[in-house]
Short mmCIF file of C-alpha atoms in Angstrom, two decimals:
data_model
loop_
_atom_site.label_atom_id
_atom_site.label_comp_id
_atom_site.label_asym_id
_atom_site.label_seq_id
_atom_site.Cartn_x
_atom_site.Cartn_y
_atom_site.Cartn_z
CA MET A 1 -23.98 -120.59 -11.07
CA THR A 2 -22.07 -117.43 -11.55
CA LEU A 3 -24.15 -114.14 -11.88
CA LYS A 4 -22.97 -112.05 -14.73
CA VAL A 5 -23.43 -108.24 -14.26
CA GLU A 6 -23.66 -106.13 -17.36
CA GLY A 7 -21.85 -102.85 -17.14
CA ASP A 8 -18.50 -101.32 -17.04
CA PRO A 9 -15.61 -103.65 -17.07
CA GLY A 10 -14.40 -101.93 -13.99
CA TYR A 11 -17.16 -103.45 -12.04
CA GLY A 12 -16.66 -106.95 -10.56
CA SER A 13 -18.99 -109.86 -9.84
CA ALA A 14 -19.93 -111.82 -6.78
CA SER A 15 -19.76 -115.59 -6.48
CA ALA A 16 -22.72 -117.72 -5.56
CA GLY A 17 -21.22 -118.17 -2.19
CA GLY A 18 -21.35 -114.43 -1.51
CA ARG A 19 -17.56 -113.94 -1.51
CA PHE A 20 -15.62 -111.70 -3.78
CA THR A 21 -13.36 -113.41 -6.21
CA ASP A 22 -9.76 -112.62 -6.71
CA LEU A 23 -9.09 -109.09 -7.90
CA ASP A 24 -7.08 -110.42 -10.78
CA SER A 25 -10.01 -112.48 -12.15
CA SER A 26 -12.14 -111.32 -15.06
CA GLU A 27 -15.05 -110.58 -12.81
CA THR A 28 -13.86 -107.88 -10.38
CA VAL A 29 -15.39 -105.56 -7.76
CA PRO A 30 -15.66 -101.79 -8.32
CA LEU A 31 -12.42 -99.84 -7.86
CA LEU A 32 -13.36 -98.13 -4.57
CA ILE A 33 -9.89 -98.12 -3.00
CA PRO A 34 -8.91 -94.46 -2.14
CA ASP A 35 -5.65 -93.03 -3.43
CA THR A 36 -4.08 -92.87 0.01
CA GLU A 37 -0.62 -92.04 -1.23
CA GLN A 38 -1.81 -89.05 -3.30
CA HIS A 39 -3.63 -87.51 -0.30
CA GLN A 40 -0.66 -88.00 1.87
CA HIS A 41 1.57 -86.08 -0.57
CA THR A 42 -0.92 -83.18 -0.84
CA ARG A 43 -1.23 -82.61 2.91
CA LYS A 44 2.46 -82.70 3.55
CA HIS A 45 3.73 -79.40 5.10
CA LEU A 46 6.90 -77.78 3.87
CA SER A 47 9.69 -77.34 6.32
CA ARG A 48 11.38 -74.02 7.02
CA GLU A 49 14.29 -74.94 4.83
CA GLU A 50 11.97 -75.87 1.98
CA LEU A 51 10.08 -72.56 2.33
CA GLU A 52 13.32 -70.57 2.28
CA LYS A 53 14.40 -72.59 -0.72
CA CYS A 54 11.12 -71.77 -2.50
CA ALA A 55 11.50 -68.05 -1.60
CA GLY A 56 14.93 -67.92 -3.09
CA GLY A 57 17.04 -68.84 -0.14
CA PRO A 58 18.52 -66.75 2.70
CA GLU A 59 20.02 -64.29 0.22
CA TRP A 60 16.63 -63.20 -1.04
CA LYS A 61 15.39 -62.67 2.50
CA LYS A 62 18.34 -60.40 3.26
CA PHE A 63 17.76 -58.48 0.02
CA ARG A 64 14.14 -57.80 0.90
CA SER A 65 15.07 -56.61 4.39
CA ARG A 66 17.71 -54.31 2.99
CA LEU A 67 15.29 -52.97 0.37
CA VAL A 68 12.73 -52.03 3.02
CA LEU A 69 15.45 -50.43 5.14
CA CYS A 70 16.69 -48.39 2.17
CA PHE A 71 13.13 -47.19 1.48
CA TRP A 72 12.65 -45.84 4.98
CA ILE A 73 16.10 -44.27 5.07
CA GLY A 74 15.43 -42.54 1.73
CA TRP A 75 12.05 -41.31 2.93
CA LEU A 76 13.60 -39.83 6.06
CA ILE A 77 16.35 -38.16 4.03
CA MET A 78 13.80 -36.52 1.73
CA LEU A 79 11.72 -35.37 4.72
CA CYS A 80 14.73 -33.83 6.41
CA ALA A 81 15.79 -32.16 3.16
CA ALA A 82 12.34 -30.63 2.69
CA ILE A 83 12.28 -29.32 6.25
CA THR A 84 15.78 -27.86 5.81
CA ILE A 85 14.79 -26.10 2.59
CA ILE A 86 11.69 -24.61 4.20
CA ILE A 87 13.63 -23.40 7.23
CA GLN A 88 16.57 -21.97 5.32
CA SER A 89 14.59 -20.44 2.45
CA PRO A 90 14.19 -16.65 2.78
CA ARG A 91 10.77 -15.68 4.05
CA MET A 92 9.18 -12.25 4.11
CA GLU A 93 7.97 -11.58 7.61
CA SER A 94 4.75 -9.64 7.78
CA PRO A 95 5.30 -6.39 9.66
CA SER A 96 3.13 -5.62 12.63
CA LEU A 97 0.70 -2.88 11.65
CA HIS A 98 -1.06 -0.41 13.91
CA TRP A 99 -4.79 -0.06 13.54
CA TRP A 100 -4.46 3.27 11.74
CA GLN A 101 -2.27 1.57 9.15
CA ARG A 102 -4.77 -1.24 8.53
CA ASP A 103 -8.16 0.45 8.72
CA VAL A 104 -10.02 2.52 6.18
CA PHE A 105 -10.92 5.99 7.49
CA TYR A 106 -14.20 7.71 6.73
CA ARG A 107 -14.72 11.48 7.02
CA LEU A 108 -18.23 12.35 8.08
CA HIS A 109 -19.89 15.70 8.84
CA PRO A 110 -23.03 15.21 10.97
CA THR A 111 -24.71 18.24 9.34
CA LEU A 112 -25.01 16.18 6.14
CA PHE A 113 -28.01 14.47 7.73
CA MET A 114 -30.21 17.50 7.15
CA ASP A 115 -33.45 15.52 7.33
CA ALA A 116 -32.86 14.78 11.02
CA ASP A 117 -34.94 17.81 12.05
CA SER A 118 -38.11 16.30 10.60
CA ASP A 119 -38.40 13.39 13.00
CA GLU A 120 -36.79 14.66 16.20
CA VAL A 121 -33.78 12.41 15.70
CA SER A 122 -30.51 14.27 16.20
CA ARG A 123 -27.75 14.15 13.62
CA ILE A 124 -25.46 12.50 16.17
CA SER A 125 -28.03 9.72 16.53
CA ARG A 126 -28.14 9.37 12.76
CA VAL A 127 -24.39 8.81 12.79
CA SER A 128 -24.93 6.05 15.36
CA GLU A 129 -27.40 4.40 13.01
CA GLN A 130 -24.80 4.36 10.21
CA LEU A 131 -22.10 2.51 12.19
CA LEU A 132 -23.10 -1.03 11.23
CA TYR A 133 -23.46 0.04 7.61
CA LEU A 134 -19.96 1.54 7.62
CA LYS A 135 -18.52 -1.54 9.29
CA SER A 136 -20.08 -3.76 6.63
CA LEU A 137 -18.23 -1.70 4.02
CA GLY A 138 -14.90 -2.28 5.76
CA VAL A 139 -14.59 1.12 7.46
CA GLY A 140 -12.55 0.96 10.66
CA ALA A 141 -12.51 4.59 11.83
CA VAL A 142 -14.78 7.62 11.49
CA ILE A 143 -13.45 11.18 11.59
CA LEU A 144 -16.20 13.48 12.83
CA GLU A 145 -15.96 16.96 11.35
CA GLY A 146 -17.80 20.08 12.43
CA LEU A 147 -18.63 18.80 15.90
CA PHE A 148 -17.71 22.20 17.41
CA ARG A 149 -18.63 25.73 16.42
CA HIS A 150 -15.84 27.62 14.68
CA ASP A 151 -15.99 30.43 17.24
CA ILE A 152 -15.69 28.07 20.21
CA SER A 153 -13.30 29.07 23.00
CA PRO A 154 -10.89 26.69 24.75
CA THR A 155 -13.05 26.86 27.86
CA ASN A 156 -16.04 25.42 25.97
CA LEU A 157 -14.23 22.71 24.01
CA THR A 158 -16.07 20.04 25.98
CA GLU A 159 -19.39 21.21 24.52
CA ILE A 160 -20.50 20.05 21.10
CA ASP A 161 -22.68 22.06 18.74
CA GLN A 162 -26.19 21.79 20.18
CA SER A 163 -27.70 21.74 16.70
CA LEU A 164 -26.08 18.34 16.18
CA GLY A 165 -27.17 16.68 19.39
CA THR A 166 -26.54 16.41 23.09
CA LEU A 167 -23.62 15.06 25.07
CA PRO A 168 -25.55 11.91 26.18
CA GLN A 169 -26.28 11.19 22.52
CA PHE A 170 -22.63 11.61 21.68
CA THR A 171 -21.67 9.32 24.57
CA ARG A 172 -24.07 6.73 23.17
CA LEU A 173 -22.37 7.14 19.78
CA ILE A 174 -19.00 6.27 21.32
CA THR A 175 -20.48 3.24 23.09
CA GLU A 176 -22.16 1.99 19.92
CA SER A 177 -19.00 2.54 17.89
CA ARG A 178 -17.01 0.37 20.29
CA LYS A 179 -19.56 -2.40 19.95
CA ALA A 180 -19.49 -2.13 16.15
CA GLY A 181 -15.68 -2.15 16.04
CA VAL A 182 -15.47 1.35 14.56
CA ARG A 183 -13.23 3.98 16.16
CA VAL A 184 -14.20 7.64 16.39
CA MET A 185 -11.83 10.58 16.01
CA LEU A 186 -12.49 14.30 16.39
CA ASP A 187 -11.40 16.80 13.77
CA LEU A 188 -10.12 20.03 15.33
CA CYS A 189 -8.94 21.66 12.10
CA GLU A 190 -9.43 25.39 11.66
CA LEU A 191 -10.47 25.95 15.27
CA ASP A 192 -8.69 29.06 16.60
CA LEU A 193 -8.08 27.52 19.99
CA PHE A 194 -5.06 29.74 20.76
CA GLU A 195 -6.46 32.99 19.48
CA GLN A 196 -7.75 34.19 22.87
CA GLU A 197 -4.63 33.19 24.76
CA SER A 198 -2.10 35.56 23.36
CA GLY A 199 -1.80 39.29 23.19
CA ASN A 200 1.01 39.10 20.65
CA ASP A 201 2.27 36.74 18.00
CA THR A 202 5.14 35.37 20.05
CA ASP A 203 2.81 33.88 22.63
CA VAL A 204 0.84 31.86 20.10
CA TRP A 205 3.47 29.14 20.14
CA SER A 206 3.78 29.02 23.92
CA GLY A 207 1.83 25.76 24.13
CA PRO A 208 -1.71 24.63 24.87
CA SER A 209 -3.59 26.12 27.75
CA GLU A 210 -4.92 24.28 30.75
CA TYR A 211 -8.38 24.39 29.19
CA ILE A 212 -7.25 22.64 26.03
CA GLN A 213 -5.38 19.98 27.98
CA TYR A 214 -8.44 19.46 30.14
CA SER A 215 -10.72 19.21 27.06
CA LEU A 216 -8.47 16.72 25.30
CA ARG A 217 -8.35 14.58 28.42
CA TYR A 218 -12.12 14.87 28.72
CA TRP A 219 -12.71 13.44 25.24
CA LEU A 220 -10.05 10.76 25.64
CA GLU A 221 -11.81 9.58 28.78
CA HIS A 222 -15.01 9.30 26.75
CA GLY A 223 -13.29 6.90 24.36
CA ILE A 224 -12.17 9.13 21.51
CA SER A 225 -9.38 7.40 19.55
CA GLY A 226 -7.54 10.57 18.56
CA PHE A 227 -7.61 14.07 17.15
CA GLY A 228 -6.95 15.64 13.79
CA ILE A 229 -5.49 19.10 13.17
CA CYS A 230 -4.30 21.04 10.13
CA ASP A 231 -0.73 22.05 9.47
CA THR A 232 -1.96 25.66 9.35
CA ASP A 233 -3.33 25.55 12.91
CA ALA A 234 -1.49 27.22 15.75
CA ALA A 235 -1.44 23.83 17.46
CA PHE A 236 0.95 22.59 14.79
CA SER A 237 4.17 23.40 16.60
CA ALA A 238 6.89 21.21 18.02
CA LYS A 239 6.10 22.20 21.59
CA THR A 240 2.35 21.72 21.25
CA LEU A 241 2.65 18.41 19.42
CA MET A 242 4.98 17.05 22.08
CA GLU A 243 2.63 18.05 24.91
CA TRP A 244 -0.41 16.66 23.12
CA ASN A 245 1.47 13.47 22.34
CA VAL A 246 2.37 12.92 25.99
CA LEU A 247 -1.29 13.25 26.93
CA ILE A 248 -2.44 10.90 24.18
CA GLN A 249 0.14 8.28 25.12
CA GLU A 250 -1.16 8.39 28.68
CA PHE A 251 -4.45 6.95 27.43
CA SER A 252 -2.91 4.54 24.94
CA SER A 253 -2.51 0.84 25.54
CA GLN A 254 -1.49 -2.09 23.41
CA ASP A 255 -5.11 -2.90 22.64
CA ASP A 256 -6.36 0.68 22.48
CA GLU A 257 -3.88 3.02 20.84
CA ARG A 258 -4.78 6.70 20.50
CA ILE A 259 -3.28 8.85 17.76
CA LEU A 260 -2.76 12.40 16.54
CA MET A 261 -3.10 13.07 12.81
CA VAL A 262 -2.21 16.15 10.76
CA ARG A 263 -3.87 17.20 7.51
CA GLN A 264 -1.29 18.53 5.09
CA THR A 265 -2.64 21.50 3.13
CA GLY A 266 0.43 22.25 1.01
CA ASN A 267 2.96 20.25 -0.92
CA THR A 268 5.07 19.72 2.21
CA LEU A 269 4.57 20.04 5.94
CA PRO A 270 5.76 23.29 7.49
CA ALA A 271 9.18 23.03 9.05
CA LEU A 272 9.36 22.42 12.80
CA ASN A 273 12.18 22.60 15.28
CA VAL A 274 12.36 18.82 15.37
CA SER A 275 13.48 16.27 12.81
CA SER A 276 11.02 14.97 10.25
CA ILE A 277 11.48 11.48 11.68
CA ALA A 278 10.19 12.69 15.04
CA VAL A 279 7.18 14.36 13.44
CA ASN A 280 6.23 11.40 11.29
CA GLY A 281 7.12 8.84 13.93
CA SER A 282 6.56 9.79 17.55
CA LEU A 283 4.69 13.11 17.50
CA VAL A 284 2.27 12.53 14.61
CA GLU A 285 1.10 9.04 13.76
CA LEU A 286 -0.75 9.93 10.58
CA VAL A 287 -0.22 12.60 7.92
CA THR A 288 -3.09 13.12 5.46
CA LYS A 289 -2.28 14.41 2.01
CA SER A 290 -4.57 15.36 -0.86
CA LEU A 291 -4.00 13.20 -3.89
CA ILE A 292 -5.44 15.89 -6.17
CA PRO A 293 -4.43 19.49 -5.37
CA PRO A 294 -7.37 21.51 -4.01
CA THR A 295 -8.74 23.85 -6.66
CA HIS A 296 -11.67 26.22 -7.03
CA HIS A 297 -12.82 24.52 -10.23
CA PRO A 298 -13.10 20.86 -11.28
CA LEU A 299 -10.01 19.57 -13.02
CA SER A 300 -10.03 18.16 -16.52
CA PRO A 301 -9.15 14.47 -17.01
CA SER A 302 -5.70 15.41 -18.34
CA GLU A 303 -5.05 17.63 -15.29
CA VAL A 304 -6.14 14.81 -12.98
CA ALA A 305 -3.80 12.43 -14.82
CA GLU A 306 -0.89 14.86 -14.45
CA ALA A 307 -1.57 15.32 -10.74
CA MET A 308 -1.80 11.57 -10.24
CA GLU A 309 1.43 10.91 -12.10
CA ALA A 310 3.24 13.59 -10.09
CA SER A 311 2.07 12.05 -6.82
CA LEU A 312 2.95 8.50 -7.89
CA GLN A 313 6.47 9.45 -8.95
CA MET A 314 7.18 11.49 -5.83
CA PRO A 315 9.70 9.73 -3.58
CA GLN A 316 7.95 8.55 -0.45
CA GLY A 317 9.62 7.50 2.77
CA ASN A 318 6.61 6.72 4.88
CA TRP A 319 3.56 6.88 2.68
CA PRO A 320 0.92 9.25 4.08
CA SER A 321 -2.76 8.70 4.28
CA TRP A 322 -4.64 9.79 1.18
CA THR A 323 -7.74 11.80 0.52
CA VAL A 324 -9.05 12.96 -2.86
CA GLY A 325 -8.57 16.68 -2.38
CA GLY A 326 -9.45 18.73 -5.45
CA GLY A 327 -12.47 18.50 -7.68
CA VAL A 328 -12.57 15.35 -9.80
CA PRO A 329 -14.84 14.97 -12.85
CA LEU A 330 -17.79 12.70 -12.28
CA GLU A 331 -16.61 10.11 -14.79
CA LEU A 332 -13.27 9.73 -12.96
CA GLN A 333 -14.52 9.40 -9.39
CA ARG A 334 -14.60 5.60 -9.42
CA ALA A 335 -11.09 5.41 -10.88
CA ILE A 336 -9.81 7.73 -8.13
CA LEU A 337 -11.50 5.52 -5.55
CA VAL A 338 -9.61 2.50 -6.94
CA LEU A 339 -6.39 4.53 -6.77
CA ILE A 340 -6.78 5.58 -3.13
CA MET A 341 -7.71 2.07 -2.00
CA THR A 342 -4.71 0.43 -3.71
CA LEU A 343 -1.96 2.97 -2.96
CA PRO A 344 0.39 2.47 0.00
CA GLY A 345 -0.79 4.35 3.05
CA THR A 346 -4.11 4.77 4.80
CA PRO A 347 -7.12 5.57 2.60
CA ILE A 348 -9.42 8.29 3.92
CA ILE A 349 -12.78 8.32 2.18
CA LYS A 350 -15.09 11.30 2.33
CA TYR A 351 -18.81 10.80 2.95
CA GLY A 352 -20.50 9.98 -0.34
CA ASP A 353 -17.40 8.80 -2.20
CA GLU A 354 -18.53 5.20 -1.89
CA VAL A 355 -21.98 5.92 -3.36
CA ASN A 356 -21.28 8.73 -5.81
CA PRO A 357 -23.94 9.05 -8.52
CA VAL A 358 -23.04 7.86 -12.01
CA GLN A 359 -24.33 8.88 -15.38
CA ASP A 360 -25.51 5.40 -16.35
CA LEU A 361 -28.60 4.53 -14.33
CA ASP A 362 -27.93 0.83 -14.93
CA GLN A 363 -24.77 1.20 -12.85
CA VAL A 364 -26.30 3.08 -9.94
CA ASN A 365 -25.35 0.36 -7.43
CA GLN A 366 -21.87 -0.21 -8.78
CA PRO A 367 -19.98 2.44 -6.75
CA LEU A 368 -21.09 0.87 -3.47
CA ALA A 369 -20.22 -2.61 -4.71
CA LEU A 370 -16.88 -1.31 -5.96
CA PHE A 371 -16.04 0.18 -2.57
CA HIS A 372 -16.97 -3.07 -0.83
CA SER A 373 -14.86 -5.07 -3.28
CA LEU A 374 -11.84 -2.81 -2.78
CA SER A 375 -12.08 -2.79 1.01
CA GLN A 376 -12.40 -6.57 1.15
CA SER A 377 -9.39 -7.04 -1.15
CA ARG A 378 -7.34 -4.61 0.88
CA ALA A 379 -8.28 -6.32 4.14
CA ARG A 380 -7.14 -9.80 3.10
CA GLU A 381 -4.22 -9.07 0.74
CA GLU A 382 -0.86 -8.34 2.35
CA ALA A 383 0.46 -6.85 -0.88
CA LEU A 384 -2.14 -4.06 -0.62
CA HIS A 385 -1.24 -3.42 3.01
CA PHE A 386 2.52 -3.21 3.11
CA GLY A 387 3.70 -4.46 -0.27
CA ARG A 388 6.34 -2.41 -2.03
CA PHE A 389 5.29 0.13 -4.64
CA THR A 390 6.67 0.28 -8.19
CA PHE A 391 5.54 2.94 -10.63
CA LEU A 392 5.34 1.53 -14.16
CA SER A 393 5.92 3.93 -17.02
CA PHE A 394 4.32 3.34 -20.40
CA ASN A 395 6.78 5.58 -22.23
CA HIS A 396 3.86 6.51 -24.51
CA SER A 397 4.28 3.15 -26.30
CA MET A 398 0.90 1.78 -27.19
CA SER A 399 -0.16 -0.67 -29.83
CA SER A 400 -1.64 0.55 -33.06
CA SER A 401 -4.94 1.84 -31.71
CA GLY A 402 -5.16 5.06 -33.66
CA LEU A 403 -4.22 7.28 -30.72
CA ASN A 404 -2.90 10.77 -31.34
CA SER A 405 -0.01 12.34 -29.47
CA THR A 406 -2.32 14.42 -27.28
CA ALA A 407 -4.19 11.43 -25.87
CA THR A 408 -3.95 10.91 -22.12
CA PRO A 409 -1.62 7.95 -21.57
CA PRO A 410 -2.57 5.27 -19.05
CA LEU A 411 -0.98 5.03 -15.61
CA ALA A 412 0.07 1.88 -13.81
CA PHE A 413 1.82 0.70 -10.68
CA LEU A 414 2.66 -2.61 -9.05
CA ARG A 415 2.14 -3.66 -5.43
CA SER A 416 4.34 -6.65 -4.54
CA TRP A 417 4.77 -8.80 -1.48
CA GLY A 418 6.73 -12.01 -1.85
CA CYS A 419 5.45 -13.80 -4.93
CA VAL A 420 2.12 -11.96 -4.90
CA HIS A 421 1.74 -9.00 -7.25
CA PHE A 422 -1.15 -6.64 -7.90
CA LEU A 423 -1.17 -4.56 -11.06
CA ALA A 424 -3.30 -1.40 -11.07
CA LEU A 425 -4.06 0.13 -14.49
CA PHE A 426 -5.76 3.50 -15.03
CA ASN A 427 -7.07 5.07 -18.20
CA LEU A 428 -8.27 8.58 -17.34
CA GLY A 429 -8.65 9.61 -20.95
CA SER A 430 -11.65 9.42 -23.23
CA GLU A 431 -10.10 6.98 -25.70
CA PRO A 432 -9.48 3.24 -25.24
CA HIS A 433 -5.95 1.91 -24.85
CA THR A 434 -4.59 -1.44 -25.92
CA LEU A 435 -1.42 -2.42 -24.10
CA ASP A 436 1.71 -2.91 -26.11
CA PRO A 437 2.86 -6.56 -25.76
CA ASP A 438 6.37 -5.31 -25.01
CA TRP A 439 5.20 -2.69 -22.53
CA ALA A 440 6.46 -4.54 -19.44
CA PRO A 441 8.36 -7.68 -20.46
CA SER A 442 9.42 -8.38 -16.88
CA LEU A 443 5.81 -8.91 -15.79
CA PRO A 444 4.12 -12.28 -16.12
CA GLU A 445 1.99 -12.69 -19.18
CA GLY A 446 -1.26 -13.37 -17.37
CA GLY A 447 -3.22 -13.02 -14.20
CA VAL A 448 -6.76 -12.85 -12.92
CA PHE A 449 -9.07 -9.86 -12.53
CA VAL A 450 -9.63 -8.63 -8.97
CA THR A 451 -11.94 -5.72 -9.66
CA SER A 452 -12.64 -2.92 -12.11
CA THR A 453 -14.56 0.33 -12.06
CA GLY A 454 -17.35 -1.24 -14.12
CA LEU A 455 -17.27 -4.52 -12.19
CA ASP A 456 -17.60 -6.24 -15.55
CA ARG A 457 -14.29 -8.07 -15.80
CA TYR A 458 -13.95 -11.60 -14.45
CA GLY A 459 -11.65 -14.57 -14.72
CA PRO A 460 -8.16 -14.99 -16.19
CA VAL A 461 -6.60 -12.34 -18.39
CA SER A 462 -3.58 -12.02 -20.65
CA LEU A 463 -1.65 -8.77 -20.42
CA ARG A 464 -0.85 -9.06 -24.10
CA SER A 465 -4.48 -8.71 -25.10
CA ILE A 466 -5.95 -6.42 -22.49
CA LYS A 467 -7.76 -3.28 -23.59
CA ILE A 468 -8.51 -0.48 -21.12
CA LYS A 469 -11.75 1.36 -21.70
CA PRO A 470 -12.09 5.14 -21.26
CA HIS A 471 -12.20 6.34 -17.63
CA GLU A 472 -11.56 2.81 -16.40
CA ALA A 473 -9.39 1.44 -13.62
CA ILE A 474 -8.48 -2.25 -13.34
CA VAL A 475 -6.79 -4.28 -10.61
CA ILE A 476 -5.20 -7.58 -11.66
CA LYS A 477 -3.60 -10.22 -9.45
CA LEU A 478 -0.64 -11.58 -11.33
CA PHE A 479 0.58 -15.14 -11.29
CA GLU A 480 4.08 -16.05 -10.11
CA SER A 481 6.66 -13.58 -11.27
CA ASP A 482 10.42 -13.56 -11.45
CA ASN A 483 10.64 -9.98 -10.25
CA SER A 484 9.66 -10.82 -6.67
#
């Protein structure tokens, strides 16, 4: 008897004899036969020709190869073009500066440390204690004044004033200064070294004596970096300068140059029997000029402004080193400090200029911070080292700020090197100034503050909206300019 199995019609049945019936009968076995042909088609690998056909044929392969080749060729062309532009583009080469052209000088009189007598510490030792402080401010050279008595004779020029300290203490000062990276120079101004040599006026210019030559050599051997004289000294003669220069060059080396500097007391240096190029170049390395004419009374702000403008408009071949000179009102001292530190030439700061007292007790620490800010900017910015100088005239054109015709106009100049520009603005008057938008159309419209006398200006600034406060000086680093 046949066994009927309920279920899907796709299932078959078995006969009583245990054999499967014909697949075409009504009672069939389950469809368990694998789809062998389908699996065979799926696992079939494409031939190379079929792959190329799927990829678009041989033409597509050539196109891809050529596309990659064109990419690399184009990349190489752009690289070569960039290198060519960089090489052929005009570049401003930084000139090699001597140390006396880079460093900030600091005039110091050891007798200023009057409290040294109270604790048995000599004034020379007190100077040694100040070296690291001066170096932290950016000072690179110290000019020691008053180290010798005014009535000293050439035979005693190797002896310092005993009230200041002893020779071993001075030797220690030189050693400590070398370690601190601060050079020491001796000021010989107003010492009548030739007075005892001559019996008449014609012998005064006969040249330095053996004693002076011996004394100069003595101090050079101790490590002194140079000497300073005045243009009114008898030593300021062509013959003397040449002989001193030969001696100084004997102790100079590429890593340790020694110099001779002259302090100019008048508007011009006295004429010598040599060309001015020889004086400013080979015989005298540094000429110091007073920015403000020496006077017996403090100048008014308008007089200071006139003196500044006269100095800034004076044609300068080789810019001298600058010192303040005449009496400056207290409220203008910080502005003059900004001026000296941003002008071309070597700034020479007198003791106390970096920490001058101010009227506002809330700003008592600002002068020191201002000096540090200026020295740091000058040390890292090429434009403040050897950038060209351009005096900018206001032509008395200010915006409507209610100024009268007698108001002190602002002063400005530009220091430029390549595409870097520094704008220095000075308002020495007692009234604020708002810049005319058309004052300097060739300048870029904006920049960023570098420093100011009040140290209260930060961030970006637009020249069209800047307002200069009374007795203020501002230094601004301008963005890219077309007048480079």
